[in-house]
Coordinates of C-alpha atoms and ligand atoms in Angstrom, one line a residue:
M22 CA -16.5 52.0 84.7
N23 CA -14.2 51.5 87.7
D24 CA -15.1 52.5 91.2
R25 CA -13.3 55.7 91.1
D26 CA -15.1 56.9 88.0
A27 CA -18.4 55.8 89.6
T28 CA -17.7 58.0 92.6
M29 CA -16.6 60.9 90.5
S30 CA -19.6 61.1 88.3
A31 CA -22.2 60.3 91.0
P32 CA -23.5 63.6 92.4
P33 CA -22.7 64.0 96.0
D34 CA -25.4 64.5 98.7
R35 CA -28.5 64.5 96.4
E36 CA -31.4 66.5 97.9
W37 CA -34.7 67.3 96.3
W38 CA -34.3 71.0 97.1
K39 CA -31.0 71.1 95.3
E40 CA -32.6 69.7 92.2
A41 CA -35.7 71.9 92.4
V42 CA -36.7 75.1 90.5
V43 CA -38.6 77.4 92.8
Y44 CA -41.3 79.8 91.6
E45 CA -42.2 82.7 93.9
I46 CA -45.8 83.9 94.2
Y47 CA -46.8 87.3 95.6
P48 CA -50.4 86.4 96.2
R49 CA -51.8 89.9 96.2
S50 CA -50.7 90.3 92.5
F51 CA -51.0 86.8 91.1
N52 CA -54.6 86.1 90.2
D53 CA -57.9 87.4 91.6
A54 CA -60.7 84.8 91.6
D55 CA -63.4 86.8 93.4
G56 CA -63.2 90.2 91.6
D57 CA -62.2 92.4 94.6
G58 CA -59.1 93.5 92.8
I59 CA -56.8 91.6 95.1
G60 CA -55.2 88.2 94.2
D61 CA -56.2 85.3 96.4
L62 CA -55.7 81.6 97.1
P63 CA -58.5 80.3 94.8
G64 CA -56.9 82.4 92.1
I65 CA -53.6 80.6 92.6
T66 CA -55.3 77.2 92.6
E67 CA -56.8 78.1 89.2
K68 CA -53.2 78.4 87.9
V69 CA -51.6 75.3 89.4
E70 CA -52.0 73.6 86.0
Y71 CA -50.1 76.6 84.5
L72 CA -47.2 76.2 87.0
D73 CA -47.1 72.5 86.3
R74 CA -46.9 73.1 82.6
L75 CA -44.0 75.5 83.1
G76 CA -42.3 72.8 85.0
V77 CA -41.5 74.3 88.4
D78 CA -41.0 72.0 91.5
V79 CA -41.6 74.3 94.4
V80 CA -43.8 77.3 95.0
W81 CA -42.7 79.9 97.6
L82 CA -45.8 81.6 98.7
C83 CA -45.3 85.1 100.2
P84 CA -47.4 85.7 103.4
V85 CA -51.1 84.9 103.3
Y86 CA -51.7 85.2 107.0
D87 CA -54.0 87.7 108.7
S88 CA -52.5 91.1 108.4
P89 CA -53.5 94.8 108.4
N90 CA -51.4 95.1 105.3
H91 CA -49.1 98.0 106.1
D92 CA -46.4 95.9 104.4
N93 CA -48.7 93.6 102.3
G94 CA -48.8 90.7 104.7
Y95 CA -45.2 91.0 106.1
D96 CA -47.0 92.5 109.2
I97 CA -48.7 89.5 110.6
S98 CA -51.5 89.8 113.2
D99 CA -52.3 86.0 113.3
Y100 CA -49.9 83.4 112.1
R101 CA -52.5 80.6 111.9
A102 CA -55.3 82.5 110.1
I103 CA -55.6 83.3 106.4
M104 CA -56.1 87.0 105.5
D105 CA -59.8 87.5 104.6
E106 CA -58.9 89.0 101.2
F107 CA -57.0 85.9 100.3
G108 CA -59.7 83.3 101.3
T109 CA -60.0 80.7 104.0
I110 CA -57.9 77.9 105.5
A111 CA -60.0 75.6 103.4
D112 CA -58.9 77.4 100.3
W113 CA -55.3 77.1 101.5
D114 CA -55.8 73.3 102.0
E115 CA -57.2 73.0 98.5
L116 CA -54.2 74.8 97.1
L117 CA -51.8 72.6 98.9
A118 CA -53.7 69.5 97.7
E119 CA -53.7 70.7 94.1
L120 CA -50.0 71.4 94.2
H121 CA -49.1 68.1 95.8
A122 CA -51.2 66.2 93.4
R123 CA -48.8 67.5 90.7
D124 CA -45.7 66.9 92.8
I125 CA -45.2 70.6 93.3
R126 CA -44.0 71.4 96.8
L127 CA -45.1 74.4 98.9
I128 CA -42.9 76.5 101.1
M129 CA -44.4 79.3 103.2
D130 CA -42.9 82.6 104.3
L131 CA -41.8 82.6 108.0
V132 CA -41.9 86.2 109.2
V133 CA -40.8 86.1 112.8
N134 CA -38.4 89.0 113.2
H135 CA -41.5 91.1 113.9
T136 CA -45.2 90.9 114.1
S137 CA -47.9 93.4 113.3
D138 CA -48.7 95.9 116.1
E139 CA -52.2 94.4 115.9
H140 CA -50.9 90.9 116.9
E141 CA -52.4 89.8 120.2
W142 CA -48.8 89.4 121.6
F143 CA -48.2 93.1 121.0
R144 CA -51.5 94.2 122.3
R145 CA -50.8 92.4 125.5
S146 CA -47.2 93.4 125.7
R147 CA -48.0 97.1 125.5
R148 CA -50.4 96.6 128.4
R149 CA -47.9 94.5 130.3
E150 CA -50.4 91.7 130.4
G151 CA -50.1 88.0 131.4
G152 CA -46.5 87.1 130.7
Y153 CA -46.2 89.1 127.4
D154 CA -44.1 92.0 129.0
D155 CA -40.9 91.0 127.3
Y156 CA -42.2 89.8 123.9
Y157 CA -40.8 92.9 122.2
H158 CA -37.9 95.3 122.7
W159 CA -39.1 97.9 125.1
R160 CA -37.0 100.8 126.5
D161 CA -37.9 103.5 128.9
G162 CA -36.7 107.1 128.6
S163 CA -37.9 110.5 127.6
P164 CA -40.5 110.6 124.8
D165 CA -38.4 113.1 123.0
E166 CA -35.2 111.0 122.7
P167 CA -35.1 107.5 121.1
P168 CA -33.0 105.0 123.1
N169 CA -30.3 104.9 120.4
N170 CA -29.5 106.1 116.9
W171 CA -30.6 103.0 115.0
E172 CA -32.4 103.6 111.7
S173 CA -35.3 101.7 110.3
I174 CA -34.8 99.9 107.0
F175 CA -37.9 101.7 105.9
G176 CA -36.6 105.1 106.9
G177 CA -36.5 107.2 110.0
S178 CA -35.7 106.1 113.6
A179 CA -36.0 102.4 114.4
W180 CA -37.9 103.4 117.6
T181 CA -41.4 104.6 118.2
Y182 CA -42.7 105.8 121.6
D183 CA -45.8 103.9 122.6
E184 CA -48.3 106.1 124.5
V185 CA -50.0 103.1 126.1
R186 CA -47.0 101.6 127.8
E187 CA -45.2 104.9 127.9
E188 CA -42.0 103.3 126.6
W189 CA -40.2 103.0 123.3
Y190 CA -40.4 99.9 121.1
L191 CA -38.0 98.8 118.4
H192 CA -39.0 98.2 114.8
L193 CA -36.3 97.6 112.2
F194 CA -39.0 98.0 109.6
H195 CA -42.2 100.0 109.7
E196 CA -43.6 101.3 113.0
S197 CA -46.5 98.9 112.6
Q198 CA -43.9 96.0 112.6
P199 CA -42.5 95.8 116.2
D200 CA -39.5 93.4 116.5
L201 CA -40.0 90.3 118.6
N202 CA -37.6 89.9 121.5
W203 CA -35.9 86.6 120.8
R204 CA -34.2 86.6 124.2
T205 CA -37.5 85.7 125.7
P206 CA -37.8 81.9 125.8
D207 CA -41.6 82.1 125.4
V208 CA -41.2 83.9 122.1
R209 CA -39.1 81.2 120.8
A210 CA -41.4 78.5 122.1
D211 CA -44.4 80.2 120.5
V212 CA -42.6 80.5 117.1
K213 CA -41.5 76.8 117.2
E214 CA -45.1 75.7 118.0
M215 CA -46.4 77.8 115.1
M216 CA -43.8 76.3 112.7
T217 CA -44.7 72.8 113.8
W218 CA -48.3 73.6 113.2
W219 CA -47.7 74.5 109.6
L220 CA -45.3 71.6 109.0
E221 CA -47.9 69.2 110.4
K222 CA -50.4 70.7 107.8
G223 CA -48.0 69.3 105.2
I224 CA -45.9 72.2 103.9
D225 CA -42.5 71.5 102.6
G226 CA -40.4 74.2 104.2
F227 CA -40.0 77.9 104.9
R228 CA -38.5 81.0 103.3
M229 CA -37.3 82.8 106.4
D230 CA -37.9 86.5 106.2
A231 CA -35.2 88.9 107.4
I232 CA -34.1 86.2 109.7
N233 CA -30.6 87.4 110.3
L234 CA -32.0 90.3 112.3
L235 CA -33.3 88.2 115.2
S236 CA -30.5 88.8 117.7
K237 CA -30.0 92.4 119.0
P238 CA -26.9 93.1 121.0
A239 CA -27.4 93.6 124.8
G240 CA -27.7 97.2 125.9
Y241 CA -28.7 98.4 122.5
P242 CA -25.5 100.4 121.9
D243 CA -25.4 103.3 119.3
G244 CA -24.3 102.3 115.8
D245 CA -21.7 103.9 113.6
P246 CA -23.4 107.2 112.6
T247 CA -21.7 107.2 109.2
A248 CA -23.1 103.8 108.1
S249 CA -25.6 103.8 105.3
L250 CA -28.1 102.3 107.6
V251 CA -27.2 103.3 111.2
G252 CA -27.0 100.2 113.5
E253 CA -26.6 97.7 110.6
E254 CA -23.2 96.4 112.0
L255 CA -25.0 95.6 115.3
F256 CA -28.4 94.1 114.4
F257 CA -27.5 92.0 111.3
N258 CA -26.1 88.6 112.3
G259 CA -26.2 89.5 115.9
P260 CA -24.6 87.7 118.8
R261 CA -27.1 84.9 119.4
L262 CA -28.3 84.3 115.8
T263 CA -26.5 81.0 115.3
A264 CA -28.0 79.7 118.6
Y265 CA -31.5 80.8 117.7
L266 CA -31.3 79.2 114.2
R267 CA -29.8 76.0 115.6
E268 CA -32.7 75.8 118.1
L269 CA -35.3 76.1 115.3
Y270 CA -33.4 73.3 113.5
D271 CA -32.9 71.0 116.4
D272 CA -36.4 71.4 117.9
V273 CA -38.5 71.6 114.7
L274 CA -36.9 71.5 111.3
S275 CA -34.8 68.5 111.7
N276 CA -37.9 66.4 112.4
Y277 CA -39.2 67.0 108.8
D278 CA -38.1 66.6 105.2
A279 CA -38.4 70.4 104.9
M280 CA -36.2 72.9 103.0
T281 CA -35.2 76.3 104.3
V282 CA -34.0 79.4 102.5
A283 CA -33.1 82.2 104.8
E284 CA -33.2 85.8 103.7
M285 CA -29.9 87.3 104.8
A286 CA -28.9 90.7 103.6
N287 CA -25.4 92.0 104.7
T288 CA -23.9 88.5 105.1
D289 CA -20.5 87.5 103.8
I290 CA -19.5 84.0 102.7
E291 CA -17.7 83.0 105.9
T292 CA -20.6 84.0 108.0
A293 CA -23.0 82.2 105.7
V294 CA -21.0 79.0 106.1
E295 CA -21.6 79.1 109.9
Y296 CA -25.4 79.0 109.3
L297 CA -25.5 76.4 106.6
G298 CA -25.9 72.6 106.8
E299 CA -25.7 70.2 109.7
E300 CA -22.3 71.4 110.6
G301 CA -23.6 74.9 110.9
A302 CA -27.0 76.1 112.2
G303 CA -28.9 73.8 109.9
L304 CA -30.1 76.1 107.1
D305 CA -30.2 74.6 103.6
M306 CA -29.4 77.9 101.8
I307 CA -29.6 81.6 102.2
F308 CA -30.5 84.5 99.9
Q309 CA -27.4 86.6 99.9
F310 CA -27.8 90.2 98.5
E311 CA -24.3 91.3 97.5
H312 CA -25.3 91.3 93.8
M313 CA -28.6 93.0 94.6
K314 CA -26.7 96.0 95.9
I315 CA -24.4 96.3 92.9
D316 CA -26.3 99.3 91.4
W317 CA -27.0 101.1 94.7
G318 CA -25.4 104.4 95.6
P319 CA -22.9 104.8 98.5
R320 CA -25.8 105.7 100.8
G321 CA -27.9 102.7 100.0
K322 CA -30.7 101.7 97.6
Y323 CA -32.5 105.1 97.5
D324 CA -29.4 107.3 97.2
P325 CA -30.1 110.1 94.7
E326 CA -26.4 110.7 94.4
G327 CA -25.5 107.6 92.4
W328 CA -27.6 104.7 91.5
G329 CA -28.2 102.3 88.5
E330 CA -24.5 101.9 87.6
F331 CA -22.7 98.6 87.6
D332 CA -20.4 96.7 85.3
L333 CA -20.4 93.1 84.3
P334 CA -16.9 92.1 85.6
E335 CA -18.1 93.2 89.1
L336 CA -21.3 91.2 88.8
K337 CA -19.2 88.1 87.7
E338 CA -16.8 88.6 90.5
I339 CA -19.5 88.6 93.2
L340 CA -21.5 85.7 91.8
S341 CA -18.4 83.6 91.1
R342 CA -17.0 84.1 94.5
W343 CA -20.2 82.7 96.0
Q344 CA -20.3 79.9 93.5
T345 CA -16.8 78.7 94.2
R346 CA -16.4 79.5 97.9
L347 CA -19.6 77.7 99.0
R348 CA -18.6 74.6 97.0
D349 CA -18.7 71.6 99.4
R350 CA -19.4 73.9 102.3
G351 CA -22.9 75.0 101.7
W352 CA -25.4 75.5 98.9
N353 CA -26.3 78.6 96.9
S354 CA -29.6 80.1 95.9
V355 CA -29.7 81.8 92.5
F356 CA -31.9 84.8 91.9
L357 CA -31.9 88.2 90.2
G358 CA -35.3 89.5 91.4
N359 CA -38.1 88.9 93.8
H360 CA -41.1 90.8 95.3
D361 CA -38.7 93.4 96.8
Q362 CA -36.8 94.2 93.6
A363 CA -37.3 95.9 90.2
R364 CA -38.1 93.6 87.3
I365 CA -35.1 91.6 86.1
V366 CA -35.4 92.4 82.5
S367 CA -35.6 96.1 83.2
R368 CA -32.7 96.1 85.6
F369 CA -30.3 93.5 84.2
G370 CA -31.5 93.3 80.6
D371 CA -33.0 95.7 78.1
D372 CA -36.8 95.9 78.3
D373 CA -37.0 97.9 75.1
E374 CA -35.0 96.9 72.0
Y375 CA -33.8 93.5 73.2
H376 CA -36.7 92.6 75.4
E377 CA -37.0 89.0 74.4
E378 CA -33.3 88.4 73.9
S379 CA -32.3 89.8 77.3
A380 CA -35.2 88.1 79.1
T381 CA -34.1 84.7 77.7
L382 CA -30.4 85.5 78.4
L383 CA -31.4 86.0 82.1
A384 CA -33.3 82.7 82.0
T385 CA -30.3 81.0 80.7
F386 CA -28.2 82.4 83.5
L387 CA -30.7 81.6 86.2
L388 CA -31.1 78.0 85.1
T389 CA -27.5 77.0 84.4
M390 CA -25.8 78.4 87.5
G391 CA -24.9 76.3 90.6
G392 CA -27.5 76.4 93.4
T393 CA -31.3 76.4 93.5
P394 CA -32.8 78.8 91.0
Y395 CA -35.7 81.1 92.2
L396 CA -38.0 82.5 89.5
Y397 CA -40.3 85.3 90.3
Q398 CA -43.9 85.5 88.9
G399 CA -44.1 87.2 85.5
D400 CA -40.4 86.9 84.7
E401 CA -41.3 83.9 82.6
I402 CA -43.1 86.3 80.2
G403 CA -40.5 89.1 80.6
M404 CA -42.7 91.5 82.7
T405 CA -41.1 94.9 82.9
N406 CA -41.0 97.9 85.3
F407 CA -43.9 100.3 85.7
E408 CA -43.7 104.1 85.1
F409 CA -44.6 106.2 88.1
D410 CA -45.5 109.9 87.4
T411 CA -46.5 111.1 90.8
F412 CA -45.7 110.1 94.4
D413 CA -49.4 109.3 94.9
E414 CA -49.0 106.3 92.6
V415 CA -46.4 104.7 94.8
N416 CA -47.9 102.1 97.1
D417 CA -44.8 100.4 98.7
V418 CA -44.1 101.2 102.3
E419 CA -40.3 101.0 101.7
T420 CA -40.4 103.4 98.8
I421 CA -42.7 105.9 100.6
G422 CA -40.5 105.8 103.7
A423 CA -37.3 106.3 101.7
V424 CA -38.8 109.3 99.7
E425 CA -40.2 110.9 102.9
D426 CA -36.8 110.5 104.5
L427 CA -35.1 112.2 101.7
L428 CA -37.6 115.0 101.8
R429 CA -37.4 115.4 105.6
R430 CA -33.6 115.5 105.5
G431 CA -33.7 118.1 102.7
V432 CA -31.6 115.8 100.4
V433 CA -34.3 116.5 97.7
D434 CA -37.0 119.1 97.6
S435 CA -39.7 117.3 95.6
F436 CA -40.7 113.9 94.3
D437 CA -39.7 115.1 90.8
E438 CA -36.1 114.9 91.9
V439 CA -36.3 111.2 92.8
R440 CA -38.8 110.1 90.2
D441 CA -36.2 108.5 88.0
L442 CA -34.7 106.7 91.0
V443 CA -38.2 105.4 92.1
N444 CA -38.8 104.3 88.5
Y445 CA -35.5 102.4 88.7
A446 CA -35.7 100.8 92.1
S447 CA -39.2 100.7 93.7
R448 CA -40.5 97.4 95.1
D449 CA -43.8 98.2 93.4
H450 CA -42.4 97.2 90.0
A451 CA -42.5 93.5 91.1
R452 CA -46.0 93.9 92.5
T453 CA -48.0 95.2 89.5
P454 CA -50.6 92.5 88.6
M455 CA -49.6 89.4 86.7
Q456 CA -50.4 89.8 83.0
W457 CA -52.5 86.8 81.9
D458 CA -54.2 87.9 78.7
T459 CA -55.4 90.9 76.6
T460 CA -58.8 91.4 78.4
D461 CA -59.4 94.2 80.9
N462 CA -56.8 94.4 83.6
A463 CA -54.7 91.8 81.8
G464 CA -57.2 89.1 83.1
F465 CA -55.9 89.6 86.6
T466 CA -59.2 90.7 88.0
N467 CA -62.8 91.6 87.0
G468 CA -62.7 94.4 89.6
E469 CA -60.4 97.4 90.1
P470 CA -56.9 96.1 90.6
W471 CA -55.2 97.2 93.9
L472 CA -52.1 98.3 91.9
P473 CA -52.3 99.5 88.3
V474 CA -51.6 97.0 85.5
N475 CA -48.6 97.7 83.4
E476 CA -49.7 99.3 80.1
N477 CA -47.7 96.9 78.0
Y478 CA -50.1 94.0 78.9
P479 CA -51.6 93.8 75.4
E480 CA -48.2 92.6 74.2
I481 CA -46.7 91.0 77.3
N482 CA -49.1 88.4 78.7
V483 CA -49.3 84.7 79.3
Q484 CA -51.9 84.1 76.6
A485 CA -49.7 85.6 73.9
A486 CA -46.7 83.8 75.2
L487 CA -48.4 80.5 75.1
A488 CA -49.5 81.1 71.5
D489 CA -46.0 81.8 70.3
P490 CA -43.6 78.8 70.2
D491 CA -40.6 81.3 70.2
S492 CA -41.7 83.1 73.3
V493 CA -39.7 83.8 76.5
W494 CA -42.2 81.4 78.2
Y495 CA -41.3 78.4 76.1
Y496 CA -37.6 79.2 76.5
Y497 CA -38.0 79.1 80.3
Q498 CA -39.9 75.8 80.0
R499 CA -37.1 74.4 77.9
L500 CA -34.4 75.5 80.3
I501 CA -36.2 74.1 83.3
D502 CA -36.5 70.8 81.4
L503 CA -32.9 70.9 80.6
R504 CA -31.9 71.5 84.2
H505 CA -34.0 68.5 85.3
D506 CA -32.4 66.3 82.7
E507 CA -28.8 67.2 83.3
D508 CA -27.3 66.7 86.7
V509 CA -24.3 68.8 85.7
F510 CA -26.3 72.0 86.0
V511 CA -27.3 71.1 89.6
Y512 CA -24.2 69.4 90.9
G513 CA -21.4 70.4 88.6
E514 CA -18.4 72.5 89.5
Y515 CA -18.5 76.1 88.3
D516 CA -15.6 77.7 86.6
L517 CA -15.6 81.3 85.4
L518 CA -13.9 82.2 82.1
C519 CA -12.8 85.6 80.9
P520 CA -13.4 87.4 84.2
D521 CA -12.5 90.8 82.9
D522 CA -14.6 90.8 79.7
E523 CA -17.0 93.7 79.8
R524 CA -19.7 92.0 77.6
I525 CA -19.3 88.2 77.9
Y526 CA -20.2 86.2 81.0
A527 CA -19.0 82.7 80.3
Y528 CA -18.5 79.7 82.6
T529 CA -18.3 76.0 82.5
R530 CA -20.1 73.5 84.7
T531 CA -18.4 70.1 85.1
L532 CA -19.6 66.8 86.6
G533 CA -17.4 63.8 86.0
D534 CA -17.2 63.6 82.2
D535 CA -20.0 66.0 81.6
V536 CA -18.9 69.5 80.7
M537 CA -21.3 72.3 79.8
L538 CA -20.1 75.7 78.5
V539 CA -22.5 78.7 79.0
V540 CA -21.7 81.8 76.9
L541 CA -23.8 84.9 77.6
N542 CA -23.4 88.1 75.7
W543 CA -24.7 90.3 78.5
S544 CA -24.7 93.5 76.4
A545 CA -26.5 95.3 73.6
E546 CA -23.5 95.1 71.2
S547 CA -22.2 92.1 69.4
A548 CA -19.3 90.5 71.2
R549 CA -16.9 87.7 70.6
F550 CA -16.1 85.1 73.2
D551 CA -12.5 84.4 73.8
A552 CA -12.2 80.8 74.9
G553 CA -8.7 81.4 76.4
G554 CA -7.1 78.1 77.2
I555 CA -10.0 75.8 76.9
D556 CA -10.7 73.6 73.9
V557 CA -14.0 74.4 72.3
A558 CA -13.4 72.9 68.8
D559 CA -15.9 70.0 69.4
A560 CA -18.5 72.0 71.2
A561 CA -22.1 71.1 70.4
V562 CA -25.0 73.5 70.8
V563 CA -27.5 72.4 73.5
V564 CA -29.7 75.4 73.5
G565 CA -29.6 79.1 72.4
N566 CA -31.9 82.1 72.4
Y567 CA -31.3 83.0 68.7
D568 CA -31.7 80.9 65.6
D569 CA -28.4 79.5 64.3
P570 CA -26.1 80.2 67.2
P571 CA -22.3 80.0 66.4
V572 CA -21.5 76.4 65.9
T573 CA -18.2 76.8 67.6
P574 CA -18.4 79.3 70.5
D575 CA -15.4 81.4 69.6
E576 CA -15.6 81.4 65.8
E577 CA -18.0 84.3 65.3
A578 CA -19.4 87.2 67.4
L579 CA -22.5 86.6 69.5
R580 CA -25.4 88.9 68.8
P581 CA -26.8 91.4 71.4
Y582 CA -27.9 89.4 74.5
E583 CA -27.3 86.1 72.7
A584 CA -27.0 83.2 75.1
V585 CA -25.8 79.7 74.1
V586 CA -25.2 76.6 76.1
Y587 CA -22.7 74.1 74.6
R588 CA -21.8 70.6 75.5
L589 CA -18.0 70.0 75.7
D590 CA -17.8 66.4 76.8
A591 CA -14.4 64.9 76.7
Ligands
TEU686 O1 -37.3 92.0 103.3 C1 -36.2 92.3 104.2 C2 -35.4 93.4 103.7 O2 -34.4 93.7 104.3 C3 -35.9 94.2 102.5 O3 -36.3 95.4 103.1 C4 -34.9 94.4 101.4 O4 -33.7 94.6 101.9 C5 -35.4 95.5 100.7 O5 -36.7 95.4 100.4 C6 -34.7 95.7 99.4 O6 -35.2 96.8 98.8 C7 -38.3 91.2 103.9 C8 -39.4 91.0 102.8 O7 -38.9 90.4 101.7 C9 -40.0 92.3 102.6 O8 -41.0 92.2 101.6 C10 -40.6 92.9 103.8 O9 -41.1 94.2 103.6 C11 -39.5 92.9 105.0 O10 -38.8 91.7 105.1 C12 -40.2 93.1 106.3 O11 -40.9 91.9 106.6

């Protein structure tokens, strides 16, 4: 091999977080060790062996900090204490030790756009005590008229009048989640100290919650009243965001071998590039949400006028644009679901007739794209959406806010009119308890689960999956292994094939002489792959989700939701 070949096939800029497969845990719903119906830290520790067996490298743990739980831990009242229901700091130490003993890293959720209104900072701020005056966004004015027209992401005005301070405070989420004022240097200093405290405890990075909302424009001007979320063009990616992120990087993150993934809805590629890497604001990667809005209506996620529709060419266009335009300028994250989204097999696959086929097709996609893949708990067994009958069954603060907003504005007259939409989109789908086995409550708890268990647990559960060598679970394990073995899936170039095909999503990944072809029949019909200009005559099957996949990719039709990976080496 000459020097040039050596450089061409050596992956550039190796990083552990580029090679990692991340598994997200929503602790409330994962595993309950003490029988109170709520998942907890010892429950997760019991399952570390399970995670190791699956083969994941990093756990992203959703918030476990002290919280009154209006938004299940995303409303934090003490950043350095563990929520009682989840256990103690000693339980957390043990979880970290057990993960690290198996070379699994741990990243924690960093929720610093807002705190809980029960946080000491807010209690002091509303009483104008001891230097905390400006920790939040306070505005005076008549109690009848909010300071501007901004809407909360969870429905209604983004402002609430506080009777104690006799001023309005800003909350881009629930009223129990007041936004921190990042213009105040002490706020930034306190956050940096807290981040350092967790990093010193040995964590391996942060998932940064709603982080592109940190900077609000001076003077709080009105937003465009016709926007689907009024104010969004002003408070997403605000004027000082880059500076704030850079400050976190320079003063804290750059001192550690820590990964960051920043949650950034409403962010385009060019803006993302400004935040990514040493050249940018220091972030390793972001979660972009363009593909997560593909099935929304014109007025957003809970738009009763048009939801649930999308076509494959559009999905391919969005994802391929991010794949190619971030190449050498940043790094992608790859995900189809998380704790805020419906179940991936129900939303992007077919949770009925082609349950296993589509669940494994989605696995093939997640684990062969460019960027770091994020798996959400339960997707490895193909967990599905839940059926809601009544509004009372809904737990999620976002869904409740959205439905109340539709009722208040007279867009609908009753829950019945939005039941199908809630059954399609609610965040609760991701939060029903993890299905471990066929015993009561799917083995999640010995008590009364905080959210009902999906009725399909006797069929869809971990125990059954582990007993069946052909299960979705073993397919995930195999694909994770494959990704670990083949640099081409991590570092290879991505090239989309047949962009306009309505059923087939096909792409190649290329690294030096290694070429992989991924062919996904993302439909419930059979479909034939058209290789176009590329030579597939010598293709060799690497893995497929059906027995006997087509030996040559374009010689026969793929079956419904059939997924095949071929090696096309020169
Ligand atoms: O989510 C931020 C966010 O914008 C979400 O509201 C998302 O757009 C929406 O749920 C999609 O339906 C983060 C957390 O992931 C979420 O769980 C929290 O509720 C929210 O921040 C507030 O902390």
